[in-house]
């Protein structure tokens, strides 16, 4: 076998030399901003570039082990792929990684990233003989990390809000933010002049970039809404205060309903619903699913009207802000709902709970003017990637070196492989086929712009033109090569709820009376995919928003 490599590291082109620097109380390796963009484009993770690219950046801490303080602070980038303001691909790349037994003692670990960004902003990026203008679109962090890299007060400070000049007030030992109409902060006054020393604690490395230190550090709904507010609501219902705690029987009923949804949950959801009693272990994706889908269906008729209506203020507002079709016309209404939600939470749960995350809700709608639907401003892709990074660590010794090697191997494998996924899969011969449609091939599954449609309880409900909600029974290719769906329609569409508005206005229905008659139409007529959850006397139909 002469000529074959003796070691798999040769075949995988594993990187063996690492220019690791001791910095900020730990170790840092810089992959490079240019390197990340080039690899991303080479691997066809995004369409061939236009004259300019906008990059989102995420900087956050990542604990590595439960029994140790060892942690990464990766600097991740993500190329925005807007088409009609919808991001069609959300896969990050690594710019640099800091490793230490505590968070960085200084911001020196950002220096190489800042220098790379300045060069890209000035000279652009050359790819396939073309010059591409590069600009930072947004910098994402959770509240502690954002305060750290911006050199501003933490989220428990009186002047911690980086969006407005609200002054916090201490109430029952908690920092609260009762004011909802404080004047906004401006990039000009804070970026250049440091007019508010009560907010800033020093000079941030980002001050040398053309980045709006207010407008381009947006709130991320994963941290603010899902991990912040929704988890707090569950805590109110399950733990305290006593007057809002729901009974054991109600918890059991809701949990039974949630578990019953598992077989109906679409493939795109990483996690299936769990019992309400496990809420403290729910991940961000589960909290998002509860807010947008399972919560409205499982809580209705089980919790008190006051608690349900309060929850629906938040749920409907987020449905609007996450929906590409609704956010443009209903942004102001969503902001009104969030104002009402925060005010009602103060009355229902107590003024002491109107903290940083509750206040941050009031700034979400303003971000849609620049970035569109809030799915464009999400840490979910970054969090998923951080989870992948942790799985690359095979042993506790030298984790940074391991990550460098695994990422070099990943680049090689990605460049050698292309996606072979077909849009039509799971061929069968069992029908049903309408008598006037000539079927050349039949399939159970198809992929349309990364959305899975298949003949199953979890992935078969879609909306057609004219607000027709249907359940797909078969997928057929006719003698002309056109793809058809065979379906049955719901004949009765009612409102699932009527507060704070009729649910049909945001595309949410109580569905019943599925027609026995088969119909067919071209698959291209599918408008959107629906989440179909069983409830009393039918189904709750809710549009899948992150598609």
mmCIF file of C-alpha atoms in Angstrom, residues 196-353:
data_model
loop_
_atom_site.group_PDB
_atom_site.id
_atom_site.type_symbol
_atom_site.label_atom_id
_atom_site.label_comp_id
_atom_site.label_asym_id
_atom_site.label_seq_id
_atom_site.Cartn_x
_atom_site.Cartn_y
_atom_site.Cartn_z
ATOM 1 C CA UNK A 196 -22.575 59.440 30.390
ATOM 2 C CA UNK A 197 -19.875 58.317 32.795
ATOM 3 C CA UNK A 198 -22.567 56.709 34.940
ATOM 4 C CA UNK A 199 -23.077 54.132 32.189
ATOM 5 C CA UNK A 200 -19.542 53.604 30.854
ATOM 6 C CA UNK A 201 -16.668 52.341 32.959
ATOM 7 C CA UNK A 202 -13.853 52.860 30.446
ATOM 8 C CA UNK A 203 -12.726 52.816 26.829
ATOM 9 C CA UNK A 204 -13.959 49.878 24.746
ATOM 10 C CA UNK A 205 -11.922 48.393 21.860
ATOM 11 C CA UNK A 206 -15.060 48.710 19.726
ATOM 12 C CA UNK A 207 -14.782 52.492 19.911
ATOM 13 C CA UNK A 208 -12.138 52.422 17.161
ATOM 14 C CA UNK A 209 -14.512 50.657 14.737
ATOM 15 C CA UNK A 210 -17.349 52.111 12.701
ATOM 16 C CA UNK A 211 -19.848 50.284 14.893
ATOM 17 C CA UNK A 212 -22.793 51.925 16.598
ATOM 18 C CA UNK A 213 -22.124 51.082 20.208
ATOM 19 C CA UNK A 214 -25.860 51.436 20.929
ATOM 20 C CA UNK A 215 -27.709 50.471 17.765
ATOM 21 C CA UNK A 216 -25.376 47.664 16.674
ATOM 22 C CA UNK A 217 -25.342 45.909 20.034
ATOM 23 C CA UNK A 218 -28.929 44.643 19.817
ATOM 24 C CA UNK A 219 -30.861 42.733 22.422
ATOM 25 C CA UNK A 220 -31.103 39.059 21.514
ATOM 26 C CA UNK A 221 -34.513 37.505 22.087
ATOM 27 C CA UNK A 222 -33.018 34.141 23.031
ATOM 28 C CA UNK A 223 -31.420 35.611 26.163
ATOM 29 C CA UNK A 224 -33.925 38.376 26.938
ATOM 30 C CA UNK A 225 -37.217 36.637 26.157
ATOM 31 C CA UNK A 226 -36.676 32.868 26.247
ATOM 32 C CA UNK A 227 -34.044 32.416 28.947
ATOM 33 C CA UNK A 228 -35.057 35.597 30.743
ATOM 34 C CA UNK A 229 -38.756 36.421 30.739
ATOM 35 C CA UNK A 230 -40.369 33.078 29.799
ATOM 36 C CA UNK A 231 -38.307 31.178 32.354
ATOM 37 C CA UNK A 232 -39.257 33.798 34.958
ATOM 38 C CA UNK A 233 -42.959 33.335 34.158
ATOM 39 C CA UNK A 234 -42.630 29.592 34.675
ATOM 40 C CA UNK A 235 -40.898 30.295 37.971
ATOM 41 C CA UNK A 236 -43.830 32.496 39.019
ATOM 42 C CA UNK A 237 -46.302 29.713 38.264
ATOM 43 C CA UNK A 238 -44.306 26.878 39.795
ATOM 44 C CA UNK A 239 -42.503 28.469 42.753
ATOM 45 C CA UNK A 240 -43.553 31.957 43.889
ATOM 46 C CA UNK A 241 -45.180 34.389 44.531
ATOM 47 C CA UNK A 242 -47.826 32.300 46.252
ATOM 48 C CA UNK A 243 -50.852 34.084 44.782
ATOM 49 C CA UNK A 244 -49.784 33.248 41.195
ATOM 50 C CA UNK A 245 -48.660 29.670 41.814
ATOM 51 C CA UNK A 246 -50.780 27.184 39.876
ATOM 52 C CA UNK A 247 -52.128 24.072 41.544
ATOM 53 C CA UNK A 248 -50.671 20.596 41.305
ATOM 54 C CA UNK A 249 -53.635 19.352 39.275
ATOM 55 C CA UNK A 250 -53.160 22.148 36.729
ATOM 56 C CA UNK A 251 -49.439 21.413 36.457
ATOM 57 C CA UNK A 252 -50.259 17.764 35.796
ATOM 58 C CA UNK A 253 -52.839 18.642 33.132
ATOM 59 C CA UNK A 254 -50.477 21.010 31.331
ATOM 60 C CA UNK A 255 -47.637 18.477 31.532
ATOM 61 C CA UNK A 256 -49.857 15.747 30.082
ATOM 62 C CA UNK A 257 -50.792 18.046 27.208
ATOM 63 C CA UNK A 258 -47.145 18.952 26.555
ATOM 64 C CA UNK A 259 -46.092 15.314 26.478
ATOM 65 C CA UNK A 260 -48.970 14.570 24.113
ATOM 66 C CA UNK A 261 -47.536 17.063 21.622
ATOM 67 C CA UNK A 262 -44.243 15.189 21.252
ATOM 68 C CA UNK A 263 -45.360 13.036 18.317
ATOM 69 C CA UNK A 264 -46.802 16.116 16.593
ATOM 70 C CA UNK A 265 -43.707 18.310 16.871
ATOM 71 C CA UNK A 266 -42.056 19.185 13.515
ATOM 72 C CA UNK A 267 -38.667 17.811 12.535
ATOM 73 C CA UNK A 268 -37.124 21.300 12.564
ATOM 74 C CA UNK A 269 -37.449 21.469 16.354
ATOM 75 C CA UNK A 270 -34.307 20.180 18.067
ATOM 76 C CA UNK A 271 -36.119 19.227 21.272
ATOM 77 C CA UNK A 272 -39.539 17.754 21.963
ATOM 78 C CA UNK A 273 -41.755 19.147 24.756
ATOM 79 C CA UNK A 274 -41.072 18.034 28.311
ATOM 80 C CA UNK A 275 -43.273 18.118 31.399
ATOM 81 C CA UNK A 276 -43.827 21.457 33.109
ATOM 82 C CA UNK A 277 -42.298 20.028 36.284
ATOM 83 C CA UNK A 278 -38.934 19.945 34.467
ATOM 84 C CA UNK A 279 -39.022 23.641 33.519
ATOM 85 C CA UNK A 280 -35.785 24.443 35.366
ATOM 86 C CA UNK A 281 -33.921 22.153 32.946
ATOM 87 C CA UNK A 282 -35.602 23.439 29.798
ATOM 88 C CA UNK A 283 -33.220 24.762 27.161
ATOM 89 C CA UNK A 284 -33.744 27.970 25.206
ATOM 90 C CA UNK A 285 -35.350 26.120 22.273
ATOM 91 C CA UNK A 286 -37.890 24.520 24.612
ATOM 92 C CA UNK A 287 -38.728 27.882 26.152
ATOM 93 C CA UNK A 288 -39.186 29.343 22.664
ATOM 94 C CA UNK A 289 -41.476 26.463 21.697
ATOM 95 C CA UNK A 290 -43.551 27.012 24.830
ATOM 96 C CA UNK A 291 -43.866 30.744 24.183
ATOM 97 C CA UNK A 292 -44.890 30.468 20.541
ATOM 98 C CA UNK A 293 -46.591 27.077 20.159
ATOM 99 C CA UNK A 294 -47.246 24.759 23.076
ATOM 100 C CA UNK A 295 -47.991 27.469 25.659
ATOM 101 C CA UNK A 296 -51.080 28.952 23.976
ATOM 102 C CA UNK A 297 -52.440 25.455 23.272
ATOM 103 C CA UNK A 298 -51.722 23.864 26.668
ATOM 104 C CA UNK A 299 -52.523 26.772 29.008
ATOM 105 C CA UNK A 300 -55.897 27.736 27.554
ATOM 106 C CA UNK A 301 -58.724 26.680 29.857
ATOM 107 C CA UNK A 302 -56.316 25.348 32.475
ATOM 108 C CA UNK A 303 -54.743 28.386 34.154
ATOM 109 C CA UNK A 304 -56.627 31.458 35.345
ATOM 110 C CA UNK A 305 -57.824 33.963 32.755
ATOM 111 C CA UNK A 306 -55.561 36.644 34.239
ATOM 112 C CA UNK A 307 -52.413 34.521 33.925
ATOM 113 C CA UNK A 308 -53.363 33.288 30.448
ATOM 114 C CA UNK A 309 -54.117 36.772 29.121
ATOM 115 C CA UNK A 310 -50.861 38.093 30.540
ATOM 116 C CA UNK A 311 -48.941 35.289 28.843
ATOM 117 C CA UNK A 312 -50.737 35.896 25.548
ATOM 118 C CA UNK A 313 -49.649 39.549 25.513
ATOM 119 C CA UNK A 314 -46.057 38.353 25.304
ATOM 120 C CA UNK A 315 -46.786 35.411 23.002
ATOM 121 C CA UNK A 316 -48.670 37.481 20.413
ATOM 122 C CA UNK A 317 -46.112 40.300 20.524
ATOM 123 C CA UNK A 318 -43.276 37.857 19.859
ATOM 124 C CA UNK A 319 -45.284 36.087 17.152
ATOM 125 C CA UNK A 320 -45.543 39.423 15.359
ATOM 126 C CA UNK A 321 -41.892 40.400 15.817
ATOM 127 C CA UNK A 322 -40.679 36.986 14.618
ATOM 128 C CA UNK A 323 -42.990 36.836 11.592
ATOM 129 C CA UNK A 324 -41.651 38.225 8.324
ATOM 130 C CA UNK A 325 -45.190 38.772 7.032
ATOM 131 C CA UNK A 326 -46.428 40.612 10.141
ATOM 132 C CA UNK A 327 -43.499 42.587 11.507
ATOM 133 C CA UNK A 328 -43.655 45.434 8.988
ATOM 134 C CA UNK A 329 -47.288 46.415 9.575
ATOM 135 C CA UNK A 330 -47.712 45.380 13.210
ATOM 136 C CA UNK A 331 -44.466 46.536 14.854
ATOM 137 C CA UNK A 332 -46.088 49.427 16.717
ATOM 138 C CA UNK A 333 -48.895 47.167 17.888
ATOM 139 C CA UNK A 334 -46.357 44.619 19.145
ATOM 140 C CA UNK A 335 -44.624 47.374 21.118
ATOM 141 C CA UNK A 336 -47.985 48.338 22.638
ATOM 142 C CA UNK A 337 -48.521 44.722 23.689
ATOM 143 C CA UNK A 338 -45.084 44.557 25.311
ATOM 144 C CA UNK A 339 -45.761 47.774 27.225
ATOM 145 C CA UNK A 340 -49.043 46.301 28.444
ATOM 146 C CA UNK A 341 -47.310 43.026 29.351
ATOM 147 C CA UNK A 342 -44.647 44.718 31.486
ATOM 148 C CA UNK A 343 -47.227 46.912 33.210
ATOM 149 C CA UNK A 344 -49.500 43.948 33.898
ATOM 150 C CA UNK A 345 -46.564 41.858 35.195
ATOM 151 C CA UNK A 346 -45.849 44.607 37.704
ATOM 152 C CA UNK A 347 -49.443 44.402 38.937
ATOM 153 C CA UNK A 348 -49.762 40.610 38.789
ATOM 154 C CA UNK A 349 -46.393 39.373 40.031
ATOM 155 C CA UNK A 350 -44.966 42.393 41.801
ATOM 156 C CA UNK A 351 -43.049 45.543 40.972
ATOM 157 C CA UNK A 352 -39.812 43.979 42.244
ATOM 158 C CA UNK A 353 -39.730 41.643 39.224
#
